[in-house]
Short mmCIF file of N, CA and C in Angstrom, two decimals:
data_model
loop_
_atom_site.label_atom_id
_atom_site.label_comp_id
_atom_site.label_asym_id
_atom_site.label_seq_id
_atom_site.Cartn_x
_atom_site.Cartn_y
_atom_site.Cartn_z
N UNK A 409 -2.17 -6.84 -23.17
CA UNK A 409 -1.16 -6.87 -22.12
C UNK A 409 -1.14 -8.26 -21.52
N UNK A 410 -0.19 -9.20 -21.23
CA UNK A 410 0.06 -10.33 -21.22
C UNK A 410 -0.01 -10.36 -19.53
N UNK A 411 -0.76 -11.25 -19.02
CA UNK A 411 -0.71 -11.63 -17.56
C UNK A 411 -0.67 -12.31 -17.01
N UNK A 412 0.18 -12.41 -15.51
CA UNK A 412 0.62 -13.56 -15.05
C UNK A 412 -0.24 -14.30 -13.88
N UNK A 413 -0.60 -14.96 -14.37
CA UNK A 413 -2.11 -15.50 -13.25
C UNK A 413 -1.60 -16.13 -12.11
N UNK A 414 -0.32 -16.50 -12.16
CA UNK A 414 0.16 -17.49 -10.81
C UNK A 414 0.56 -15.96 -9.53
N UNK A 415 0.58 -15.11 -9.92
CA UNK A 415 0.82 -13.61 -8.87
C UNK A 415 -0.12 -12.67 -9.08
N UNK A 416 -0.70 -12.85 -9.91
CA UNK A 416 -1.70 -11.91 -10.54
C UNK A 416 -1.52 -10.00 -10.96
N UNK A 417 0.75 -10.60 -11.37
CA UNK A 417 0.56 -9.21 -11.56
C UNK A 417 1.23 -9.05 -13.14
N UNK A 418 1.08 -8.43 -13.86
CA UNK A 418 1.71 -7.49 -15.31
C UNK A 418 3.01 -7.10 -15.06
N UNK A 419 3.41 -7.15 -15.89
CA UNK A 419 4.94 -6.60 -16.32
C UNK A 419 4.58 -5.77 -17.83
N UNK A 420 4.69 -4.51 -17.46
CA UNK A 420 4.31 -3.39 -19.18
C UNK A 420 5.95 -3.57 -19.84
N UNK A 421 6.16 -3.70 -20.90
CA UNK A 421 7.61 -3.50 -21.50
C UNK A 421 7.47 -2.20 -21.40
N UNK A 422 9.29 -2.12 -20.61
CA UNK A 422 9.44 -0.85 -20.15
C UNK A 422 8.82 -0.02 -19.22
N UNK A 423 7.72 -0.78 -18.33
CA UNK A 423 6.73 0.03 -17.49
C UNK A 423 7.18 -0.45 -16.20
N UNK A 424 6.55 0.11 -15.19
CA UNK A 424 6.05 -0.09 -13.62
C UNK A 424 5.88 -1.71 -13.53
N UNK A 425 5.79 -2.69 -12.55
CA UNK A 425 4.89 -3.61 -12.30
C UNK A 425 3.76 -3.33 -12.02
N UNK A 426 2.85 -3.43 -12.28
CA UNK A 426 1.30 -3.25 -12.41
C UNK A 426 0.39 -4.69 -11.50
N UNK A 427 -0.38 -4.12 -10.49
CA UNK A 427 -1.30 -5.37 -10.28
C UNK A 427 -2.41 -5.30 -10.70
N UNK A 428 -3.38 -6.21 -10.27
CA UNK A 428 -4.63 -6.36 -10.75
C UNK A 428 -5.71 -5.27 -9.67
N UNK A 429 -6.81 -4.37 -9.99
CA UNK A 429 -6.87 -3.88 -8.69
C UNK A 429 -7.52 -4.17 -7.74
N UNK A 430 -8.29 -5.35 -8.34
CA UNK A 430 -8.66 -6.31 -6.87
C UNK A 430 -8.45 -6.94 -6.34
N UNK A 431 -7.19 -7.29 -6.47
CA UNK A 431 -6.10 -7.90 -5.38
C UNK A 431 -5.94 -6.99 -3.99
N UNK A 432 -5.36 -5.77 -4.28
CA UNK A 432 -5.44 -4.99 -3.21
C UNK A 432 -6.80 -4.75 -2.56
N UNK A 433 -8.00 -4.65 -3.20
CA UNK A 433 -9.30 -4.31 -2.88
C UNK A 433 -9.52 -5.72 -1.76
N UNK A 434 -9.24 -6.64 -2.17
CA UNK A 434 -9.60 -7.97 -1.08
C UNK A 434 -8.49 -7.79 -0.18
N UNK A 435 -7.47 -7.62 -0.62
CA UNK A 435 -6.40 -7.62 0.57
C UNK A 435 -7.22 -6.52 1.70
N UNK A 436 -7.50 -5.56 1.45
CA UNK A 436 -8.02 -4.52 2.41
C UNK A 436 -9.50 -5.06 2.82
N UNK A 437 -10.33 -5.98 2.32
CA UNK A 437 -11.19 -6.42 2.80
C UNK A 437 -10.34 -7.07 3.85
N UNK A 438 -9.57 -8.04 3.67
CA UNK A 438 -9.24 -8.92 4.69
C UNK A 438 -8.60 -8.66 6.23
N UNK A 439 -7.54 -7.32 5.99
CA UNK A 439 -6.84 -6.26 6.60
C UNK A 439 -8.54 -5.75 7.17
N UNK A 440 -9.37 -5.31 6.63
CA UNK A 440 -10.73 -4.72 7.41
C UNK A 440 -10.98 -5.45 8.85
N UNK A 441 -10.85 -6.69 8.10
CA UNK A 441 -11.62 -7.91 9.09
C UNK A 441 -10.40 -8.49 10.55
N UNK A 442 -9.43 -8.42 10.34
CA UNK A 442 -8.53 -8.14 10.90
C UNK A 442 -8.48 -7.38 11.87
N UNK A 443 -8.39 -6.22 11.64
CA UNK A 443 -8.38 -4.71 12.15
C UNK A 443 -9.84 -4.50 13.15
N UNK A 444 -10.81 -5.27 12.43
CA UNK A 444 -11.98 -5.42 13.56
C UNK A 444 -12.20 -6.16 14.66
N UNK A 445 -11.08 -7.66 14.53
CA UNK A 445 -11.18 -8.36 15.28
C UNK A 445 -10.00 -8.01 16.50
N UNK A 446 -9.03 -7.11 16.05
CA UNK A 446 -8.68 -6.69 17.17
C UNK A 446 -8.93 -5.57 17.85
N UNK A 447 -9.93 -4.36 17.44
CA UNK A 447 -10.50 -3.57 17.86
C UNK A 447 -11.70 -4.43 18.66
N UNK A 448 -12.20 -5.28 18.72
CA UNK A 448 -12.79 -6.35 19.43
C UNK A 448 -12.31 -6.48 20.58
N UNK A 449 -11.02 -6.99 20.24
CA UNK A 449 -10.09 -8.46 21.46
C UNK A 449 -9.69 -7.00 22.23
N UNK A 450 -9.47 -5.82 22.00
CA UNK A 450 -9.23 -4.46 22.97
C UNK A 450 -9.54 -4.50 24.21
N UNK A 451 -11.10 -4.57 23.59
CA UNK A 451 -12.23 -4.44 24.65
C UNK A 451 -11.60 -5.53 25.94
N UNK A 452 -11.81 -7.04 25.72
CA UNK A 452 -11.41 -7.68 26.78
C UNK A 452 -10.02 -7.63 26.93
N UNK A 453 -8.99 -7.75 26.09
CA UNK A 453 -7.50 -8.46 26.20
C UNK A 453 -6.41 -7.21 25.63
N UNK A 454 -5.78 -6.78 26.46
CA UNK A 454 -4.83 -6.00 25.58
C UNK A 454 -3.71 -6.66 24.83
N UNK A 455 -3.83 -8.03 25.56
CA UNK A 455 -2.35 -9.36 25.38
C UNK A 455 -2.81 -9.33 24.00
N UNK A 456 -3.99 -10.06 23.58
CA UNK A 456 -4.35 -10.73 22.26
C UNK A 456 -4.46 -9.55 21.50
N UNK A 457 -4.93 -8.39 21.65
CA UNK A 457 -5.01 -7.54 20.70
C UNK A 457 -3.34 -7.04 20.43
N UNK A 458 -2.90 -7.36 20.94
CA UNK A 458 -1.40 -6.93 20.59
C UNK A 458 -0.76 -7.98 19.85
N UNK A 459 -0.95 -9.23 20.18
CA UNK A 459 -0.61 -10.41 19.20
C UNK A 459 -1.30 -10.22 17.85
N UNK A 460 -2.54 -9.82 17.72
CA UNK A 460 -3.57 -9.86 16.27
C UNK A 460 -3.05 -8.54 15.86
N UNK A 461 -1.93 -7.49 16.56
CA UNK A 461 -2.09 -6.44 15.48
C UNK A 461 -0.33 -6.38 15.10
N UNK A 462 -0.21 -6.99 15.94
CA UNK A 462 1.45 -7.57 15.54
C UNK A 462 1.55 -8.53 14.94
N UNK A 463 0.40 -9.48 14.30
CA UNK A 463 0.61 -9.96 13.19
C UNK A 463 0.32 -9.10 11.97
N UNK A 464 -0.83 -8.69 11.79
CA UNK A 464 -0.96 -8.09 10.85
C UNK A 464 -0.05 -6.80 10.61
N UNK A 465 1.05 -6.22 11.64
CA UNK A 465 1.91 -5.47 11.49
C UNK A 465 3.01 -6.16 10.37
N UNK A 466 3.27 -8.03 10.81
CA UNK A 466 4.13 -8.18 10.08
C UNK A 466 3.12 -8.24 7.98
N UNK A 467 2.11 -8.74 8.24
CA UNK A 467 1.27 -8.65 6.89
C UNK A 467 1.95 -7.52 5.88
N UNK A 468 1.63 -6.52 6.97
CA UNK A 468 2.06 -5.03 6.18
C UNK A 468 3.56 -4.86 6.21
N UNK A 469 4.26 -5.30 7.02
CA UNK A 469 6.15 -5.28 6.51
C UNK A 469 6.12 -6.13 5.36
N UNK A 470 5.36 -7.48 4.94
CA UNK A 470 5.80 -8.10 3.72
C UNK A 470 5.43 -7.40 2.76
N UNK A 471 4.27 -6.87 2.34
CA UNK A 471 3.62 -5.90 1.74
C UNK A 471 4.23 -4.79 1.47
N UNK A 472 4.58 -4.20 2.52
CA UNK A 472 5.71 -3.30 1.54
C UNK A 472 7.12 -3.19 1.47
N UNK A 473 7.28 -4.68 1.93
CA UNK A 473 9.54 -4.55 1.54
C UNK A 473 8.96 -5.49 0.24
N UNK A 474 8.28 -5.83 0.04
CA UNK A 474 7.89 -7.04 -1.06
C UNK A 474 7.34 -7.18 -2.38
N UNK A 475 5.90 -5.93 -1.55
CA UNK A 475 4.91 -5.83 -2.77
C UNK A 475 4.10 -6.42 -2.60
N UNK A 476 3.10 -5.84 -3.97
CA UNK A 476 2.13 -7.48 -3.70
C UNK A 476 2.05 -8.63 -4.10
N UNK A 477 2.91 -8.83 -5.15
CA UNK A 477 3.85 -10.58 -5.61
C UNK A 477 3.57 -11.08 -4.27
N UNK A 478 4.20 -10.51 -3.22
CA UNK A 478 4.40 -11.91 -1.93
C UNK A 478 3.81 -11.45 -0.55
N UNK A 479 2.88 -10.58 -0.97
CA UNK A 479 1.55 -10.54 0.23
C UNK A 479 0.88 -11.37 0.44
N UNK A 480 0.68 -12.11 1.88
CA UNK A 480 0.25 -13.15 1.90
C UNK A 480 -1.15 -13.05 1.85
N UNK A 481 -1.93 -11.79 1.48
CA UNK A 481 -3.14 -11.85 1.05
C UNK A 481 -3.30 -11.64 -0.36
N UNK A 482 -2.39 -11.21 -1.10
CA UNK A 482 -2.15 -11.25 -2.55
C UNK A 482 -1.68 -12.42 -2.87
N UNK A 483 -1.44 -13.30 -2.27
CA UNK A 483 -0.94 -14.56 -2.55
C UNK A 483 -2.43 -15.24 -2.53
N UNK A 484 -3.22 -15.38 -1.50
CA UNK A 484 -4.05 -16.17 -1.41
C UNK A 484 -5.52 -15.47 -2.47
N UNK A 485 -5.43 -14.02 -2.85
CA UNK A 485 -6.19 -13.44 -4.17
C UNK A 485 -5.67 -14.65 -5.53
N UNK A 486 -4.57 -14.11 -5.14
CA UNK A 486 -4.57 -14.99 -6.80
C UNK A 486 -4.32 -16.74 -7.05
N UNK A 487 -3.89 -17.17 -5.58
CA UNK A 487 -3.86 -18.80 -6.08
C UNK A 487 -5.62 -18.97 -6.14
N UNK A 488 -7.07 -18.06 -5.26
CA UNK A 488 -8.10 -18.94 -5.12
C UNK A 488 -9.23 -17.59 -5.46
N UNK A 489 -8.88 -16.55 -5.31
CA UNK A 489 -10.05 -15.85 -6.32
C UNK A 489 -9.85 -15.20 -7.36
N UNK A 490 -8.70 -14.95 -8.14
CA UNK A 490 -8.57 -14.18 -9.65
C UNK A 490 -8.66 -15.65 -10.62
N UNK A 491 -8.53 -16.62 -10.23
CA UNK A 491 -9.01 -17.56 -11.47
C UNK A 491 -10.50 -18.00 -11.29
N UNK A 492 -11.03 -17.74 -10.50
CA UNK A 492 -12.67 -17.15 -10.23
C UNK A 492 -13.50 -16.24 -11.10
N UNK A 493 -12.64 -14.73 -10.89
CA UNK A 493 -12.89 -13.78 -11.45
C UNK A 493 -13.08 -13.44 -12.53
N UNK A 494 -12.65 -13.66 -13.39
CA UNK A 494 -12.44 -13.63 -14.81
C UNK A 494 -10.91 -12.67 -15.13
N UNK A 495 -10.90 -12.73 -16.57
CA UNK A 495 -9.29 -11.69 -16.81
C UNK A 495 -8.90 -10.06 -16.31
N UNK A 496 -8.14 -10.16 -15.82
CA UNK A 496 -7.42 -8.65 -15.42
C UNK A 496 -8.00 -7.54 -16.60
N UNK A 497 -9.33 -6.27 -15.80
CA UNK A 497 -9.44 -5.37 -17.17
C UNK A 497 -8.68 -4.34 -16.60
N UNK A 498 -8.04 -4.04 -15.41
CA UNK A 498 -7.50 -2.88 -14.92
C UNK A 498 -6.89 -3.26 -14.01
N UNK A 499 -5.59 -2.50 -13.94
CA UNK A 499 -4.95 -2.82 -13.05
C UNK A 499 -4.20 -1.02 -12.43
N UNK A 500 -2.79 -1.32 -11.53
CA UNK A 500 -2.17 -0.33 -10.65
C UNK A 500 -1.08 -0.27 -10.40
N UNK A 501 -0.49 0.48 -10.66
CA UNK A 501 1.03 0.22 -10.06
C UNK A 501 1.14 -0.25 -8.82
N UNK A 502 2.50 -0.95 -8.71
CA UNK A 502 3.01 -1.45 -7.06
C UNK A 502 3.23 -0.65 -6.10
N UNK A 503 3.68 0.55 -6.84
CA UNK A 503 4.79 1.44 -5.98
C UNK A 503 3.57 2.27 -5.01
N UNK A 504 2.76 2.77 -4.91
CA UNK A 504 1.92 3.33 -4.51
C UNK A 504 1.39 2.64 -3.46
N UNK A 505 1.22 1.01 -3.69
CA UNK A 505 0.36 0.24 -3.19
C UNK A 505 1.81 -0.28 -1.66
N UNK A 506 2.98 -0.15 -2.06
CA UNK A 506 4.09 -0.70 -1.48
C UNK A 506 4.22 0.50 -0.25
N UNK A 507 3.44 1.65 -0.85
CA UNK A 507 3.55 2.96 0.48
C UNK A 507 2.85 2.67 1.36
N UNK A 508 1.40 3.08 0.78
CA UNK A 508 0.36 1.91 1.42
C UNK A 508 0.45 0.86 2.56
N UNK A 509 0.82 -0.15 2.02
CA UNK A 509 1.13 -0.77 3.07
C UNK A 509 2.40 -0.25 3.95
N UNK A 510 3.38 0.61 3.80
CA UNK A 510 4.31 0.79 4.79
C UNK A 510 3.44 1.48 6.02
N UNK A 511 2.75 2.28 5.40
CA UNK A 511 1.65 3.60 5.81
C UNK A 511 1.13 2.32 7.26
N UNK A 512 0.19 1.21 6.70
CA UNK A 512 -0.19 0.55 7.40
C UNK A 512 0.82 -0.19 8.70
N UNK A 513 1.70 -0.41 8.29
CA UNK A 513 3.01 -1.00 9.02
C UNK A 513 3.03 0.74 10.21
N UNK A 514 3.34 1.39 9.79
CA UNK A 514 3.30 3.00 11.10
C UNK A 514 2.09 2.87 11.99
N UNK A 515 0.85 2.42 11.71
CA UNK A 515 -0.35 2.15 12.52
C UNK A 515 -0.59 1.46 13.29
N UNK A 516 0.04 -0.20 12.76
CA UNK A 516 -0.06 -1.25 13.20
C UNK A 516 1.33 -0.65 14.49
N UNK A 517 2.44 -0.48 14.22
CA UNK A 517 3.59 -0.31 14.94
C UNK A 517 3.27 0.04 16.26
N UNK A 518 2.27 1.65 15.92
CA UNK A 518 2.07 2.68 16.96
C UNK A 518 0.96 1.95 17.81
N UNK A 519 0.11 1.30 17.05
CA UNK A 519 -0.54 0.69 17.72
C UNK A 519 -0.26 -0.33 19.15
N UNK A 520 0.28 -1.64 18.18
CA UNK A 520 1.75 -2.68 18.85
C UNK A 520 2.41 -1.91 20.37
N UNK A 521 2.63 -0.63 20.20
CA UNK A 521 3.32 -0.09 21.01
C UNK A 521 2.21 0.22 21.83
N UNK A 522 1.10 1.10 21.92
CA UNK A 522 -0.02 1.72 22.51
C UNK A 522 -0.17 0.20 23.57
N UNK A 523 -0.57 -0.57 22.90
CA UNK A 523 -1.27 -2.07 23.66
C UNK A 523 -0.07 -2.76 24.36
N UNK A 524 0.93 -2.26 24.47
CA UNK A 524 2.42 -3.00 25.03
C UNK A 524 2.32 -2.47 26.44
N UNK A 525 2.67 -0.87 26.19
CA UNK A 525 2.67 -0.01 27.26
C UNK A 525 1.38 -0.22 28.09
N UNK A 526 0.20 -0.41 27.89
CA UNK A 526 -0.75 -0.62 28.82
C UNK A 526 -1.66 0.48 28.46
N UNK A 527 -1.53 1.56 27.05
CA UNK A 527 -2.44 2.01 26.92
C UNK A 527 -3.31 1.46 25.75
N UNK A 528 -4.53 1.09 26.22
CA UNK A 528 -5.69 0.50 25.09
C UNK A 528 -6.20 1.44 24.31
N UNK A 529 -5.89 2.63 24.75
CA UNK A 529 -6.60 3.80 23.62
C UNK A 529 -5.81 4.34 22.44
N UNK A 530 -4.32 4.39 22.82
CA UNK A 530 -3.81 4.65 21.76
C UNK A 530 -3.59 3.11 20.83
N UNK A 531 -3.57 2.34 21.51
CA UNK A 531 -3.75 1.03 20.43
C UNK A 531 -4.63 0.90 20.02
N UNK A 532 -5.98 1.05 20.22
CA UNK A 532 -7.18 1.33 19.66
C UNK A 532 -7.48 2.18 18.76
N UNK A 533 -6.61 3.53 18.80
CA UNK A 533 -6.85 4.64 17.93
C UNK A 533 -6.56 4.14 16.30
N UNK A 534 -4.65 3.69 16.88
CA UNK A 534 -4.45 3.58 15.58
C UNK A 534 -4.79 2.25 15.19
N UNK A 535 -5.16 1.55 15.63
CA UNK A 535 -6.06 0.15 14.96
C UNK A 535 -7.03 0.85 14.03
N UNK A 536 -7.45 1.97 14.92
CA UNK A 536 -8.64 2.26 13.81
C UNK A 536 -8.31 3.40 12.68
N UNK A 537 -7.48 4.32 13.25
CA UNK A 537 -7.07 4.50 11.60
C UNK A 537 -6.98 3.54 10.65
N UNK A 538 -5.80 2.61 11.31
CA UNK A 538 -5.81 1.79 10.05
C UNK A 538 -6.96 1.04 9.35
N UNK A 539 -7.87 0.49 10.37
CA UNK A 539 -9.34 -0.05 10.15
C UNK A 539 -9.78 1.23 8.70
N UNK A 540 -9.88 2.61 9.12
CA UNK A 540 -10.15 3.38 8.36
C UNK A 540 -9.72 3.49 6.81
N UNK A 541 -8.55 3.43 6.75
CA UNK A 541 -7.99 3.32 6.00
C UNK A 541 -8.15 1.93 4.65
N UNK A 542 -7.94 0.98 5.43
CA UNK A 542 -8.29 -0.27 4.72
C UNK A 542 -9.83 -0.54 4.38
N UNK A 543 -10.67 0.06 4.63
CA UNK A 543 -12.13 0.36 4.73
C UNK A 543 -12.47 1.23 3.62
N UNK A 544 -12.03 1.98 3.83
CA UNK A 544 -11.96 2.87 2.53
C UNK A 544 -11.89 2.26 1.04
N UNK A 545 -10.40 1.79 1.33
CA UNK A 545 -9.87 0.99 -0.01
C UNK A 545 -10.78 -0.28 -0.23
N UNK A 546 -11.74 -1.15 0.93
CA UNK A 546 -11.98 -1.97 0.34
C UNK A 546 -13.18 -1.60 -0.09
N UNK A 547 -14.28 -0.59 0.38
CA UNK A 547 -15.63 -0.57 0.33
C UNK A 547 -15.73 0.72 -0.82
N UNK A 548 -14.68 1.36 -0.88
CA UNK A 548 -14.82 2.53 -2.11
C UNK A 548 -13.82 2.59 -3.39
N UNK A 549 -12.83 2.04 -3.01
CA UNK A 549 -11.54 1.66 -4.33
C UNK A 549 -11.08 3.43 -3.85
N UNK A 550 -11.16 3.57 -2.73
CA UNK A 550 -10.12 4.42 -2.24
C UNK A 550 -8.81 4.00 -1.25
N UNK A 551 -7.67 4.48 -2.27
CA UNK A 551 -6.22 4.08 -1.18
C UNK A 551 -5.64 5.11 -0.98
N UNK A 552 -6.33 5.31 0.67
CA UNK A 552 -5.38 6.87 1.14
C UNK A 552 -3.83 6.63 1.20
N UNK A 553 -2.75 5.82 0.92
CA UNK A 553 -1.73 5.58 0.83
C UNK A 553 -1.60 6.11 -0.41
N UNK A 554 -1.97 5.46 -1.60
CA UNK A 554 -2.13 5.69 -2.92
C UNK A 554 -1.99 7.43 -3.21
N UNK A 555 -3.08 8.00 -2.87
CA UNK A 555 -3.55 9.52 -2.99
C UNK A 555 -2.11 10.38 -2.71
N UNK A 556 -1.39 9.44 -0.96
CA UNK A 556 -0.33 10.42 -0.48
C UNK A 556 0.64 10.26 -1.44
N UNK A 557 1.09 8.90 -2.02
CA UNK A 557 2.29 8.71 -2.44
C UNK A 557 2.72 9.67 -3.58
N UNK A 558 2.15 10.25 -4.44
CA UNK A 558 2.97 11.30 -5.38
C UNK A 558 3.18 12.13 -4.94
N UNK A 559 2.46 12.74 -3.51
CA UNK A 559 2.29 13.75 -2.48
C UNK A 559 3.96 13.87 -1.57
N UNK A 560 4.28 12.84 -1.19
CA UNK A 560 5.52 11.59 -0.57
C UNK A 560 6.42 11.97 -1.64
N UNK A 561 6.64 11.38 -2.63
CA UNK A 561 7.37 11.74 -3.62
C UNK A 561 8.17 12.75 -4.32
N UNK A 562 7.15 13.24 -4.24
CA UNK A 562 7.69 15.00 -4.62
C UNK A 562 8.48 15.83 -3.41
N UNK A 563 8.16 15.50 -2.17
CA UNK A 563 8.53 16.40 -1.47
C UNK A 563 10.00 15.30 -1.35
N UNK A 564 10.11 14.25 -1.45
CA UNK A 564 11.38 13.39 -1.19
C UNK A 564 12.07 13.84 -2.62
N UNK A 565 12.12 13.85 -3.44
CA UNK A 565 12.96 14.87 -4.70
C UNK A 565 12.99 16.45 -4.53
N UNK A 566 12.26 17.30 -3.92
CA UNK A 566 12.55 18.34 -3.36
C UNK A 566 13.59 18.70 -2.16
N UNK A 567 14.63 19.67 -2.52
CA UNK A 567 15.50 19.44 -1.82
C UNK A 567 14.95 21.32 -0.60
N UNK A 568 15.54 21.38 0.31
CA UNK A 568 15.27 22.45 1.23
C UNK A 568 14.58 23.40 0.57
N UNK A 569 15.35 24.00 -0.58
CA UNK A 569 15.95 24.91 -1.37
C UNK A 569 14.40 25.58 -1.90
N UNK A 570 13.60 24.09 -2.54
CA UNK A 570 12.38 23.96 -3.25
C UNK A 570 12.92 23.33 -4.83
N UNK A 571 14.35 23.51 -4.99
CA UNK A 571 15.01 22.95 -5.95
C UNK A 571 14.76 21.52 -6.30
N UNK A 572 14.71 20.99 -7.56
CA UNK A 572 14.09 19.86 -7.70
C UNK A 572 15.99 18.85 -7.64
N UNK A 573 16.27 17.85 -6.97
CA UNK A 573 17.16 17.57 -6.86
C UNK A 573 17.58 16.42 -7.80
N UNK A 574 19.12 15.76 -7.58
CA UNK A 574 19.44 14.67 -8.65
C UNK A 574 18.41 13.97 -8.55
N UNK A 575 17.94 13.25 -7.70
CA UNK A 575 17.81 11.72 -7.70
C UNK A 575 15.94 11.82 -8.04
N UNK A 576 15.68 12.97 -8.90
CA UNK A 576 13.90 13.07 -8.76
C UNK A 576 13.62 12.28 -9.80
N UNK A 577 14.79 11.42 -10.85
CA UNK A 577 14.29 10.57 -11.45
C UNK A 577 13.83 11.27 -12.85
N UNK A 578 13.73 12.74 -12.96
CA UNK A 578 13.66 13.35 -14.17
C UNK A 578 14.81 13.84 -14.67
N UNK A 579 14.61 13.44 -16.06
CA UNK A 579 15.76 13.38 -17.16
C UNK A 579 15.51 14.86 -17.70
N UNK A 580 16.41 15.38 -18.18
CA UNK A 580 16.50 16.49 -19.12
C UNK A 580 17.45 15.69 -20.10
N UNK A 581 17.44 16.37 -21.51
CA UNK A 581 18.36 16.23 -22.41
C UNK A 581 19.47 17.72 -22.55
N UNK A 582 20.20 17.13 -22.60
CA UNK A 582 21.94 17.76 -22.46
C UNK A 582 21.68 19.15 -23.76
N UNK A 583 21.07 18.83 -24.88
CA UNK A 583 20.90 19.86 -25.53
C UNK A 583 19.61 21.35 -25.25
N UNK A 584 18.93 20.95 -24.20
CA UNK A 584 17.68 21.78 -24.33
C UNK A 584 17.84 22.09 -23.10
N UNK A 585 17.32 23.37 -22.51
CA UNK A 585 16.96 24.38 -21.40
C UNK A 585 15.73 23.78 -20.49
N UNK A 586 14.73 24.55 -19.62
CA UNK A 586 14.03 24.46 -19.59
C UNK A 586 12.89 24.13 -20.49
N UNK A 587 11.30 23.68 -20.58
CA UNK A 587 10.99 23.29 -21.14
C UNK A 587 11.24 22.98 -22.62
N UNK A 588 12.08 22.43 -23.26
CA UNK A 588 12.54 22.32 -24.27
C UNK A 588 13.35 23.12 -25.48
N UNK A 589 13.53 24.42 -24.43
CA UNK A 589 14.13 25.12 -24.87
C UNK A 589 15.87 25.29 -25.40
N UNK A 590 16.46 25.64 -26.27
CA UNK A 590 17.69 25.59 -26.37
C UNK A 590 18.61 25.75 -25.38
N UNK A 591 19.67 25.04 -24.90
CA UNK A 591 20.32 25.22 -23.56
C UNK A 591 20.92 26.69 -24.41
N UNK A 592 21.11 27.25 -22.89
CA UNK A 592 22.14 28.56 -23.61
C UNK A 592 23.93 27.93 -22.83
N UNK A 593 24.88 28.54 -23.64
CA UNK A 593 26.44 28.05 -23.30
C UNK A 593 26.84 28.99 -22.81
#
């Protein structure tokens, strides 16, 4: 599989974009460290902890209107530690990783908001979900974003009904029924 070291991500013919999966694994180290330093700045400053989580709120809007092509911690993985590393043996789809970070963008938000209004606890809380979250992914190669997104998915192609609707992205062929069965006329 042919890879592109200047983004550090794959293109499969005919597939998903695929990244490397320790791109995201450092990104969430870095998002960790982040997430600690304003669960920190809480304690004294609600001002600064609202600036440090409203940046990293915007981190996570590039991250997922973007991907990780133009995460500016996937950016800085692959211009200064994947040519470190050695070659890509595994990698991940984007799309999962693009929830993920939206997931993170709802935390950071609620947070942003918690520390605006003058409450430090609910900005604290969800700092630390998200802390949680990115903690996970960096210290176990768990992405609770990841886990939800087929979870997300399915119920967004499910229509009221339980009916699986147009847009679920699954094809049938015009000649066959259910599981491959002959359509009946």
């Amino acid at each position: 599989m042919p890879s592109d070291t200047n983004d550090n991500v794959t293109k499969q013919p005919g597939g998903p974009d695929r990244v490397d999966v320790r791109g995201p694994r450092f990104a969430a180290w870095v998002t960790s460290a982040v997430l600690v330093v304003v669960l920190i700045a809480s304690t004294f400053s609600a001002a600064l902890a609202a600036v440090l989580i409203a940046a990293q709120g915007v981190v996570f809007a590039i991250g997922a209107a973007l991907g990780p092509r133009r995460h500016p911690y996937g950016r800085i993985f692959a211009a200064f530690v994947a040519p470190r590393v050695g070659p890509v043996t595994e990698t991940e789809p984007t799309a999962p990783l693009r929830f993920a970070q939206l997931l993170g963008l709802i935390f950071s938000a609620v947070s942003l908001l918690g520390f605006l209004v003058g409450s430090t606890v609910v900005g604290g809380v969800f700092a630390g979900f998200a802390l949680f979250a990115a903690f996970l992914n960096a210290a176990f190669a768990i992405c609770l974003g990841c886990q939800l997104y087929p979870l997300v998915t399915r119920f967004r192609r499910t229509t009221p009904s339980g009916v699986v609707g147009e847009s679920s992205g699954i094809t049938r062929d015009a000649t066959s029924g259910p599981a491959g069965t002959p359509a009946q006329n």
